[in-house]
């Protein structure tokens, strides 16, 4: 019996388990998937939770519900990947041998990367909305906030779902309009990019929307630190932006597991062949979704297209066939622009 | 499109970045820097060499990378190339604008 091990039961890992359980011969392959959390978060919902559009119940699901029968689901923390010995060590001392490993450990926010961000004001007037805890804390803050300067901020690229911070600004505009207090809220969008988005055509359209909604833009802002005592963010060029309420997207990094295992790059992402999704260093390790260093958006729709190609390539690898160089960074995206509209 | 840089016809894209690194040399570099209001010093050359080396190795360029480069800290990077340091320095180095933005 051979072993295929998937690390991470998020969007990517769950899709791979579902694809592979029906394409690998059951008598020859055992599929295991490891994740430390019982809960599978519906991450796109984190954008809506702060505005009371989604409830906490709508973003929390039971992980096992999405995993097919025939897959061995191990709920445990992963300690280390040892590629030299083709094994994964779990926190409870278990060892998993693998013939093929799929890394789907995603990306995490790391507010500690910026001085003053995760300090005494964290979740008082500095929030993130990329975690369940952050989105929920921000919802509670918004419910009673009386207005002031709201700054929506991106620390550095790449980030998961690159358009979400803009959507957040649009939704904030709608939210405070609906509460009849838009005139009391000054919204500023602060980005390290030189425009609202990464692609010229989208930037033009989105810039127009920001103007229309009276959201100010500060571009080319590379944050150095948060001055939480005086409520301002400061960049390397000494530009300062004042806030009463800071909603930031902290630095995104891959799982510390990859750093511990010596498999990550500067940001703990696993170097991956961008067309085949095979790890560049180990031929029996593949990677998918946010965990890779691919120059593609970190988003569920990208993972969806990757999952189809990766399934093909794993079957090819197992059959000693040449891998297909099929992935092209494809993504789909609906952009929420507030007041029940999108494009 | 073509642009006259250092009395030569050079191929550039719509943002002014060189499209063929073979057309780059120190004369072109000085001229590109002057257009940005920058007068090249030894420290500028250190940075340009670092960027070109990274580009040749196909390693992505980012502010974070600069922080860890050991060549320069970010404060100095900003003072050498005021405004958008990464955008300006790569333009002067004759390499593409970094895609640290996805």
Short mmCIF file of C-alpha atoms in Angstrom, two decimals:
data_model
loop_
_atom_site.label_atom_id
_atom_site.label_comp_id
_atom_site.label_asym_id
_atom_site.label_seq_id
_atom_site.Cartn_x
_atom_site.Cartn_y
_atom_site.Cartn_z
CA UNK A 1 0.00 0.00 0.00
CA UNK A 2 1.32 3.42 -0.92
CA UNK A 3 0.70 6.64 0.96
CA UNK A 4 -0.38 10.01 -0.26
CA UNK A 5 -0.41 12.63 2.48
CA UNK A 6 -2.08 16.03 2.24
CA UNK A 7 -1.02 18.69 4.75
CA UNK A 8 -3.81 21.17 5.44
CA UNK A 9 -7.58 20.72 5.13
CA UNK A 10 -8.39 24.23 3.97
CA UNK A 11 -9.79 25.06 0.55
CA UNK A 12 -6.92 23.47 -1.43
CA UNK A 13 -6.35 20.39 0.72
CA UNK A 14 -10.06 19.62 0.83
CA UNK A 15 -10.38 19.90 -2.95
CA UNK A 16 -7.37 17.63 -3.48
CA UNK A 17 -8.76 14.98 -1.11
CA UNK A 18 -12.04 15.01 -3.04
CA UNK A 19 -10.37 14.84 -6.45
CA UNK A 20 -7.88 12.13 -5.50
CA UNK A 21 -10.20 9.79 -3.64
CA UNK A 22 -12.02 9.12 -6.89
CA UNK A 23 -8.96 9.01 -9.16
CA UNK A 24 -6.39 6.95 -7.22
CA UNK A 25 -6.85 3.16 -7.16
CA UNK A 26 -8.22 2.41 -3.66
CA UNK A 27 -6.42 -0.90 -3.33
CA UNK A 28 -3.01 0.66 -3.93
CA UNK A 29 -3.24 4.06 -2.28
CA UNK A 30 -4.10 5.30 1.17
CA UNK A 31 -4.92 9.01 1.32
CA UNK A 32 -4.41 10.89 4.59
CA UNK A 33 -5.12 14.53 5.30
CA UNK A 34 -3.78 16.36 8.36
CA UNK A 35 -5.11 19.53 9.91
CA UNK A 36 -4.84 20.76 13.47
CA UNK A 37 -8.23 22.47 13.51
CA UNK A 38 -11.65 20.94 13.83
CA UNK A 39 -13.22 23.98 12.22
CA UNK A 40 -13.10 24.70 8.51
CA UNK A 41 -13.51 28.47 8.19
CA UNK A 42 -15.30 29.88 5.18
CA UNK A 43 -12.66 32.57 4.71
CA UNK A 44 -14.45 34.75 2.13
CA UNK A 45 -17.05 35.33 4.84
CA UNK A 46 -14.47 37.18 6.98
CA UNK A 47 -14.99 40.17 4.66
CA UNK A 48 -18.67 40.32 5.56
CA UNK A 49 -18.56 39.45 9.26
CA UNK A 50 -17.46 42.94 10.44
CA UNK A 51 -20.50 44.49 8.75
CA UNK A 52 -23.02 42.06 10.23
CA UNK A 53 -23.77 40.75 6.73
CA UNK A 54 -22.60 37.28 7.73
CA UNK A 55 -23.02 35.69 11.13
CA UNK A 56 -20.27 33.80 12.94
CA UNK A 57 -22.24 30.62 12.27
CA UNK A 58 -22.00 31.17 8.52
CA UNK A 59 -18.20 31.21 8.50
CA UNK A 60 -17.56 28.27 10.83
CA UNK A 61 -18.04 24.75 9.46
CA UNK A 62 -17.06 21.33 10.69
CA UNK A 63 -13.95 20.28 8.73
CA UNK A 64 -14.91 16.61 8.43
CA UNK A 65 -18.13 17.57 6.63
CA UNK A 66 -16.22 18.39 3.43
CA UNK A 67 -13.90 15.39 3.41
CA UNK A 68 -15.00 12.33 1.48
CA UNK A 69 -15.28 8.84 2.89
CA UNK A 70 -12.16 6.82 2.23
CA UNK A 71 -9.83 9.58 3.31
CA UNK A 72 -8.00 9.21 6.60
CA UNK A 73 -8.57 12.50 8.44
CA UNK A 74 -5.99 13.18 11.13
CA UNK A 75 -6.71 16.09 13.41
CA UNK A 76 -3.29 16.95 14.80
CA UNK A 77 -0.66 19.67 14.66
CA UNK A 78 2.17 19.06 12.19
CA UNK A 79 5.61 19.29 13.67
CA UNK A 80 8.00 18.72 10.78
CA UNK A 81 8.37 17.54 7.20
CA UNK A 82 11.49 15.45 6.66
CA UNK A 83 11.86 15.23 2.88
CA UNK A 84 15.07 13.18 3.07
CA UNK A 85 13.17 10.36 4.76
CA UNK A 86 9.79 10.95 3.08
CA UNK A 87 8.01 11.40 6.34
CA UNK A 88 5.96 13.88 8.31
CA UNK A 89 6.20 14.14 12.09
CA UNK A 90 3.10 15.10 14.02
CA UNK A 91 2.97 16.88 17.37
CA UNK A 92 1.66 13.79 19.15
CA UNK A 93 4.68 11.77 18.06
CA UNK A 94 3.02 9.99 15.14
CA UNK A 95 5.11 9.54 12.00
CA UNK A 96 3.52 9.50 8.58
CA UNK A 97 5.45 7.93 5.74
CA UNK A 98 4.57 9.26 2.32
CA UNK A 99 5.21 8.33 -1.28
CA UNK A 100 3.62 11.57 -2.44
CA UNK A 101 3.17 14.67 -0.30
CA UNK A 102 0.88 17.60 -1.03
CA UNK A 103 1.56 20.79 0.90
CA UNK A 104 -1.60 22.84 1.29
CA UNK A 105 -0.84 24.71 4.49
CA UNK A 106 -1.97 28.10 3.21
CA UNK A 107 -0.91 31.53 4.32
CA UNK A 108 -1.26 33.38 7.61
CA UNK A 109 -1.20 36.97 8.74
CA UNK A 110 1.83 37.97 10.80
CA UNK A 111 1.19 41.36 12.45
CA UNK A 112 4.38 40.92 14.51
CA UNK A 113 6.38 41.78 11.38
CA UNK A 114 5.59 45.49 11.81
CA UNK A 115 6.68 47.37 14.92
CA UNK A 116 3.74 48.60 16.99
CA UNK A 117 1.07 46.72 15.07
CA UNK A 118 0.33 43.88 17.47
CA UNK A 119 0.89 46.03 20.53
CA UNK A 120 -1.38 47.23 23.33
CA UNK A 121 -3.90 48.67 20.83
CA UNK A 122 -4.39 45.43 18.91
CA UNK A 123 -8.15 44.82 18.80
CA UNK A 124 -8.74 48.16 20.54
CA UNK A 125 -8.35 50.49 17.58
CA UNK A 126 -6.10 48.35 15.38
CA UNK A 127 -7.73 45.35 13.71
CA UNK A 128 -7.26 42.83 10.96
CA UNK A 129 -10.16 41.11 9.22
CA UNK A 130 -8.24 38.19 7.69
CA UNK A 131 -8.73 36.03 10.77
CA UNK A 132 -11.94 34.90 12.42
CA UNK A 133 -10.88 36.57 15.67
CA UNK A 134 -10.04 39.86 13.94
CA UNK A 135 -13.20 40.00 11.87
CA UNK A 136 -15.36 39.27 14.90
CA UNK A 137 -13.58 41.81 17.12
CA UNK A 138 -13.97 44.42 14.40
CA UNK A 139 -17.68 43.66 14.08
CA UNK A 140 -18.10 44.37 17.78
CA UNK A 141 -16.10 47.59 17.46
CA UNK A 142 -18.12 48.81 14.47
CA UNK A 143 -21.41 48.20 16.26
CA UNK A 144 -20.66 50.96 18.74
CA UNK A 145 -18.12 53.12 16.89
CA UNK A 146 -19.11 56.74 16.70
CA UNK A 147 -17.02 57.64 13.67
CA UNK A 148 -13.72 59.31 12.87
CA UNK A 149 -10.82 58.45 10.58
CA UNK A 150 -11.07 54.90 9.27
CA UNK A 151 -7.88 53.77 7.55
CA UNK A 152 -7.93 50.58 5.48
CA UNK A 153 -4.34 49.49 4.99
CA UNK A 154 -2.26 46.85 3.19
CA UNK A 155 1.15 46.15 4.77
CA UNK A 156 2.97 44.42 1.92
CA UNK A 157 2.28 42.22 -1.07
CA UNK A 158 1.55 39.43 -1.77
CA UNK A 159 -1.62 38.99 0.27
CA UNK A 160 -4.45 36.52 0.16
CA UNK A 161 -7.34 37.75 -1.98
CA UNK A 162 -5.68 40.96 -3.19
CA UNK A 163 -8.96 42.73 -3.84
CA UNK A 164 -10.47 42.14 -0.38
CA UNK A 165 -9.07 45.33 1.22
CA UNK A 166 -10.74 47.43 -1.49
CA UNK A 167 -13.97 45.53 -1.08
CA UNK A 168 -13.69 46.20 2.62
CA UNK A 169 -13.46 49.95 1.95
CA UNK A 170 -16.50 49.80 -0.35
CA UNK A 171 -18.51 47.82 2.19
CA UNK A 172 -17.54 50.26 4.94
CA UNK A 173 -18.87 53.09 2.79
CA UNK A 174 -22.22 51.27 2.44
CA UNK A 175 -22.33 50.22 6.07
CA UNK A 176 -21.91 53.72 7.46
CA UNK A 177 -24.30 55.14 4.87
CA UNK A 178 -26.92 52.65 6.01
CA UNK A 179 -26.29 53.64 9.62
CA UNK A 180 -26.87 57.27 8.64
CA UNK A 181 -23.39 58.29 9.79
CA UNK A 182 -21.29 58.32 6.62
CA UNK A 183 -20.63 62.04 7.15
CA UNK A 184 -18.94 61.18 10.45
CA UNK A 185 -16.58 58.63 8.88
CA UNK A 186 -13.56 59.61 6.84
CA UNK A 187 -12.30 56.59 4.86
CA UNK A 188 -8.73 56.36 3.50
CA UNK A 189 -7.30 53.44 1.56
CA UNK A 190 -3.52 53.04 2.03
CA UNK A 191 -1.52 50.69 -0.21
CA UNK A 192 2.12 49.88 -0.99
CA UNK A 193 1.15 49.62 -4.68
CA UNK A 194 1.15 52.60 -7.01
CA UNK A 195 -2.59 52.34 -7.60
CA UNK A 196 -5.76 50.81 -6.22
CA UNK A 197 -5.00 47.38 -7.69
CA UNK A 198 -2.28 45.38 -9.36
CA UNK A 199 -3.51 45.39 -12.93
CA UNK A 200 -3.80 48.67 -14.91
CA UNK A 201 -7.31 48.12 -16.26
CA UNK A 202 -8.77 47.08 -12.93
CA UNK A 203 -6.95 49.95 -11.20
CA UNK A 204 -8.61 52.48 -13.47
CA UNK A 205 -12.11 51.14 -12.83
CA UNK A 206 -11.53 50.78 -9.10
CA UNK A 207 -9.97 54.21 -8.78
CA UNK A 208 -13.14 55.66 -10.26
CA UNK A 209 -15.22 53.80 -7.67
CA UNK A 210 -13.07 55.06 -4.81
CA UNK A 211 -13.57 58.63 -5.97
CA UNK A 212 -17.27 58.13 -6.42
CA UNK A 213 -17.57 56.80 -2.88
CA UNK A 214 -15.42 59.57 -1.46
CA UNK A 215 -12.67 57.20 -0.29
CA UNK A 216 -9.23 58.80 -0.23
CA UNK A 217 -6.21 56.94 -1.61
CA UNK A 218 -2.63 56.95 -0.36
CA UNK A 219 -0.38 54.93 -2.70
CA UNK A 220 3.30 53.83 -2.62
CA UNK A 221 3.09 53.61 1.16
CA UNK A 222 5.63 51.12 2.54
CA UNK A 223 4.90 50.96 6.24
CA UNK A 224 7.78 51.07 8.68
CA UNK A 225 5.86 51.14 11.98
CA UNK A 226 2.62 51.85 13.74
CA UNK A 227 2.79 54.69 16.26
CA UNK A 228 -0.03 53.34 18.40
CA UNK A 229 0.40 56.05 21.03
CA UNK A 230 -0.33 58.83 18.56
CA UNK A 231 -2.59 56.80 16.25
CA UNK A 232 -0.63 57.05 13.06
CA UNK A 233 1.12 54.78 10.59
CA UNK A 234 4.50 55.88 9.28
CA UNK A 235 6.27 54.71 6.16
CA UNK A 236 9.94 54.56 5.18
CA UNK A 237 9.68 57.90 3.38
CA UNK A 238 8.38 59.41 6.67
CA UNK A 239 4.89 59.88 5.27
CA UNK A 240 2.35 59.74 8.09
CA UNK A 241 -1.31 58.79 7.97
CA UNK A 242 -3.50 59.50 11.01
CA UNK A 243 -6.24 57.11 12.06
CA UNK A 244 -8.84 56.69 14.74
CA UNK A 245 -9.52 53.16 13.63
CA UNK A 246 -6.91 51.20 11.67
CA UNK A 247 -8.00 48.14 9.72
CA UNK A 248 -4.84 46.57 8.38
CA UNK A 249 -3.92 43.55 6.33
CA UNK A 250 -0.71 42.42 8.04
CA UNK A 251 2.17 40.76 6.23
CA UNK A 252 1.08 37.39 4.84
CA UNK A 253 3.45 34.46 5.30
CA UNK A 254 3.38 30.73 4.73
CA UNK A 255 3.07 28.33 7.64
CA UNK A 256 5.99 28.31 10.12
CA UNK A 257 6.08 24.53 9.49
CA UNK A 258 7.77 25.24 6.15
CA UNK A 259 10.43 27.36 7.82
CA UNK A 260 11.02 24.70 10.48
CA UNK A 261 11.36 22.06 7.77
CA UNK A 262 13.73 24.17 5.68
CA UNK A 263 11.27 24.22 2.80
CA UNK A 264 10.21 27.88 2.74
CA UNK A 265 11.47 31.01 1.02
CA UNK A 266 11.78 34.50 2.58
CA UNK A 267 8.06 34.54 3.30
CA UNK A 268 7.82 30.81 4.18
CA UNK A 269 6.23 29.93 0.86
CA UNK A 270 7.35 26.71 -0.78
CA UNK A 271 9.25 27.19 -4.06
CA UNK A 272 7.02 25.53 -6.63
CA UNK A 273 7.20 25.01 -10.38
CA UNK A 274 4.61 27.47 -11.58
CA UNK A 275 3.37 25.34 -14.47
CA UNK A 276 3.42 21.83 -12.93
CA UNK A 277 2.94 22.59 -9.18
CA UNK A 278 5.78 20.24 -8.26
CA UNK A 279 8.16 21.46 -5.56
CA UNK A 280 11.37 22.71 -7.16
CA UNK A 281 13.50 20.80 -4.64
CA UNK A 282 11.78 17.45 -4.11
CA UNK A 283 10.10 15.54 -6.90
CA UNK A 284 7.57 13.72 -4.71
CA UNK A 285 6.40 16.93 -2.99
CA UNK A 286 3.71 19.02 -4.64
CA UNK A 287 2.18 22.26 -3.44
CA UNK A 288 -1.09 24.03 -4.02
CA UNK A 289 -2.93 27.21 -3.15
CA UNK A 290 -1.66 29.92 -0.85
CA UNK A 291 1.26 27.80 0.38
CA UNK A 292 3.15 28.08 -2.94
CA UNK A 293 5.42 30.90 -4.06
CA UNK A 294 3.60 31.09 -7.41
CA UNK A 295 3.22 34.54 -8.98
CA UNK A 296 -0.56 34.08 -8.97
CA UNK A 297 -3.24 35.49 -6.70
CA UNK A 298 -3.66 33.75 -3.38
CA UNK A 299 -7.32 32.93 -3.70
CA UNK A 300 -9.74 30.02 -3.67
CA UNK A 301 -10.52 30.37 -7.37
CA UNK A 302 -6.83 30.01 -8.23
CA UNK A 303 -6.66 26.93 -6.00
CA UNK A 304 -9.72 25.55 -7.79
CA UNK A 305 -7.95 25.65 -11.18
CA UNK A 306 -4.71 24.42 -9.65
CA UNK A 307 -6.48 21.43 -8.10
CA UNK A 308 -7.57 20.10 -11.48
CA UNK A 309 -4.07 20.35 -12.95
CA UNK A 310 -2.41 19.01 -9.82
CA UNK A 311 -4.68 15.96 -9.81
CA UNK A 312 -3.64 15.21 -13.40
CA UNK A 313 0.01 15.73 -12.59
CA UNK A 314 -0.03 13.51 -9.52
CA UNK A 315 -1.54 10.71 -11.61
CA UNK A 316 1.16 11.30 -14.21
CA UNK A 317 3.88 11.31 -11.57
CA UNK A 318 2.62 8.04 -10.12
CA UNK A 319 2.57 6.48 -13.60
CA UNK A 320 6.07 7.79 -14.41
CA UNK A 321 4.77 10.06 -17.12
CA UNK A 322 5.99 13.55 -17.87
CA UNK A 323 4.17 16.29 -15.93
CA UNK A 324 1.91 18.67 -17.81
CA UNK A 325 2.93 22.32 -17.73
CA UNK A 326 -0.59 23.56 -17.71
CA UNK A 327 -1.09 26.07 -14.95
CA UNK A 328 -1.24 29.69 -16.09
CA UNK A 329 -2.25 31.63 -12.98
CA UNK A 330 -5.89 31.73 -13.98
CA UNK A 331 -8.34 33.33 -11.55
CA UNK A 332 -11.94 34.43 -11.43
CA UNK A 333 -13.12 37.15 -9.14
CA UNK A 334 -16.34 38.88 -8.29
CA UNK A 335 -15.74 42.20 -6.63
CA UNK A 336 -18.16 43.31 -3.97
CA UNK A 337 -18.64 47.05 -4.39
CA UNK A 338 -21.22 47.68 -1.67
CA UNK A 339 -24.96 48.29 -1.57
CA UNK A 340 -25.67 44.87 -3.05
CA UNK A 341 -23.70 45.51 -6.23
CA UNK A 342 -20.67 43.80 -7.68
CA UNK A 343 -18.63 43.39 -10.85
CA UNK B 1 8.72 52.29 -28.42
CA UNK B 2 12.02 54.10 -28.93
CA UNK B 3 13.55 56.75 -26.75
CA UNK B 4 16.78 58.72 -27.05
CA UNK B 5 18.88 58.02 -23.97
CA UNK B 6 22.55 59.10 -23.79
CA UNK B 7 22.39 60.02 -27.50
CA UNK B 8 21.27 56.54 -28.42
CA UNK B 9 18.02 55.03 -29.54
CA UNK B 10 16.83 52.66 -26.79
CA UNK B 11 13.75 50.42 -26.71
CA UNK B 12 11.50 51.13 -23.74
CA UNK B 13 7.98 50.21 -22.65
CA UNK B 14 5.18 52.72 -22.02
CA UNK B 15 6.45 53.33 -18.46
CA UNK B 16 10.00 54.01 -19.67
CA UNK B 17 11.55 50.69 -18.55
CA UNK B 18 14.16 49.18 -20.87
CA UNK B 19 12.87 46.15 -22.74
CA UNK B 20 16.33 44.87 -23.77
CA UNK B 21 18.93 44.78 -21.04
CA UNK B 22 21.67 44.47 -23.69
CA UNK B 23 21.08 48.13 -24.48
CA UNK B 24 21.95 49.13 -20.92
CA UNK B 25 25.36 50.45 -19.94
CA UNK B 26 26.70 52.92 -17.41
CA UNK B 27 26.16 55.87 -19.73
CA UNK B 28 22.52 54.95 -20.24
CA UNK B 29 22.26 54.40 -16.48
CA UNK B 30 23.58 57.87 -15.64
CA UNK B 31 21.23 59.42 -18.12
CA UNK B 32 18.20 57.54 -16.76
CA UNK B 33 19.18 58.57 -13.24
CA UNK B 34 19.47 62.23 -14.23
CA UNK B 35 15.95 62.12 -15.63
CA UNK B 36 14.85 61.03 -12.15
CA UNK B 37 16.84 63.87 -10.59
CA UNK B 38 19.45 61.46 -9.24
CA UNK B 39 23.18 61.88 -9.51
CA UNK B 40 24.91 58.50 -9.31
CA UNK B 41 27.29 57.85 -6.40
CA UNK B 42 29.17 54.71 -5.36
CA UNK B 43 26.26 53.76 -3.10
CA UNK B 44 23.85 54.05 -6.02
CA UNK B 45 26.07 51.72 -8.06
CA UNK B 46 26.12 49.18 -5.20
CA UNK B 47 22.36 49.07 -5.27
CA UNK B 48 22.15 48.88 -9.07
CA UNK B 49 24.57 45.94 -9.10
CA UNK B 50 22.60 44.16 -6.38
CA UNK B 51 19.33 44.61 -8.29
CA UNK B 52 20.81 43.42 -11.57
CA UNK B 53 22.33 40.41 -9.87
CA UNK B 54 18.98 39.48 -8.30
CA UNK B 55 17.23 39.95 -11.63
CA UNK B 56 19.73 37.72 -13.41
CA UNK B 57 19.10 34.99 -10.85
CA UNK B 58 15.36 35.44 -11.44
CA UNK B 59 14.83 36.23 -7.77
CA UNK B 60 11.85 38.52 -7.19
CA UNK B 61 12.59 42.01 -5.91
CA UNK B 62 10.72 43.49 -3.00
CA UNK B 63 11.19 46.00 -0.20
CA UNK B 64 11.42 43.00 2.16
CA UNK B 65 14.25 41.63 0.03
CA UNK B 66 16.08 44.96 0.25
CA UNK B 67 15.72 44.83 4.04
CA UNK B 68 17.51 41.48 4.08
CA UNK B 69 19.98 42.29 1.30
CA UNK B 70 22.90 43.25 3.52
CA UNK B 71 23.69 45.87 0.86
CA UNK B 72 21.52 48.70 2.06
CA UNK B 73 18.86 49.45 4.65
CA UNK B 74 15.50 50.80 3.66
CA UNK B 75 16.02 54.29 5.04
CA UNK B 76 19.11 54.73 2.89
CA UNK B 77 17.35 53.14 -0.08
CA UNK B 78 14.65 55.81 0.21
CA UNK B 79 17.21 58.59 0.54
CA UNK B 80 19.16 57.41 -2.53
CA UNK B 81 16.06 56.96 -4.69
CA UNK B 82 13.45 59.31 -3.24
CA UNK B 83 9.80 58.76 -4.12
CA UNK B 84 9.31 55.16 -5.21
CA UNK B 85 12.74 53.65 -4.55
CA UNK B 86 12.11 50.20 -5.99
CA UNK B 87 10.38 51.56 -9.09
CA UNK B 88 13.06 54.17 -9.74
CA UNK B 89 16.07 52.00 -9.01
CA UNK B 90 14.90 49.18 -11.27
CA UNK B 91 14.19 51.64 -14.07
CA UNK B 92 17.70 53.04 -13.76
CA UNK B 93 19.15 49.50 -13.54
CA UNK B 94 17.55 48.66 -16.89
CA UNK B 95 15.49 45.78 -15.49
CA UNK B 96 11.68 45.33 -15.40
CA UNK B 97 9.49 46.97 -12.78
CA UNK B 98 9.12 44.43 -9.95
CA UNK B 99 5.94 42.44 -9.79
CA UNK B 100 5.85 42.32 -6.02
CA UNK B 101 2.22 43.14 -6.55
CA UNK B 102 -0.11 40.28 -7.38
#
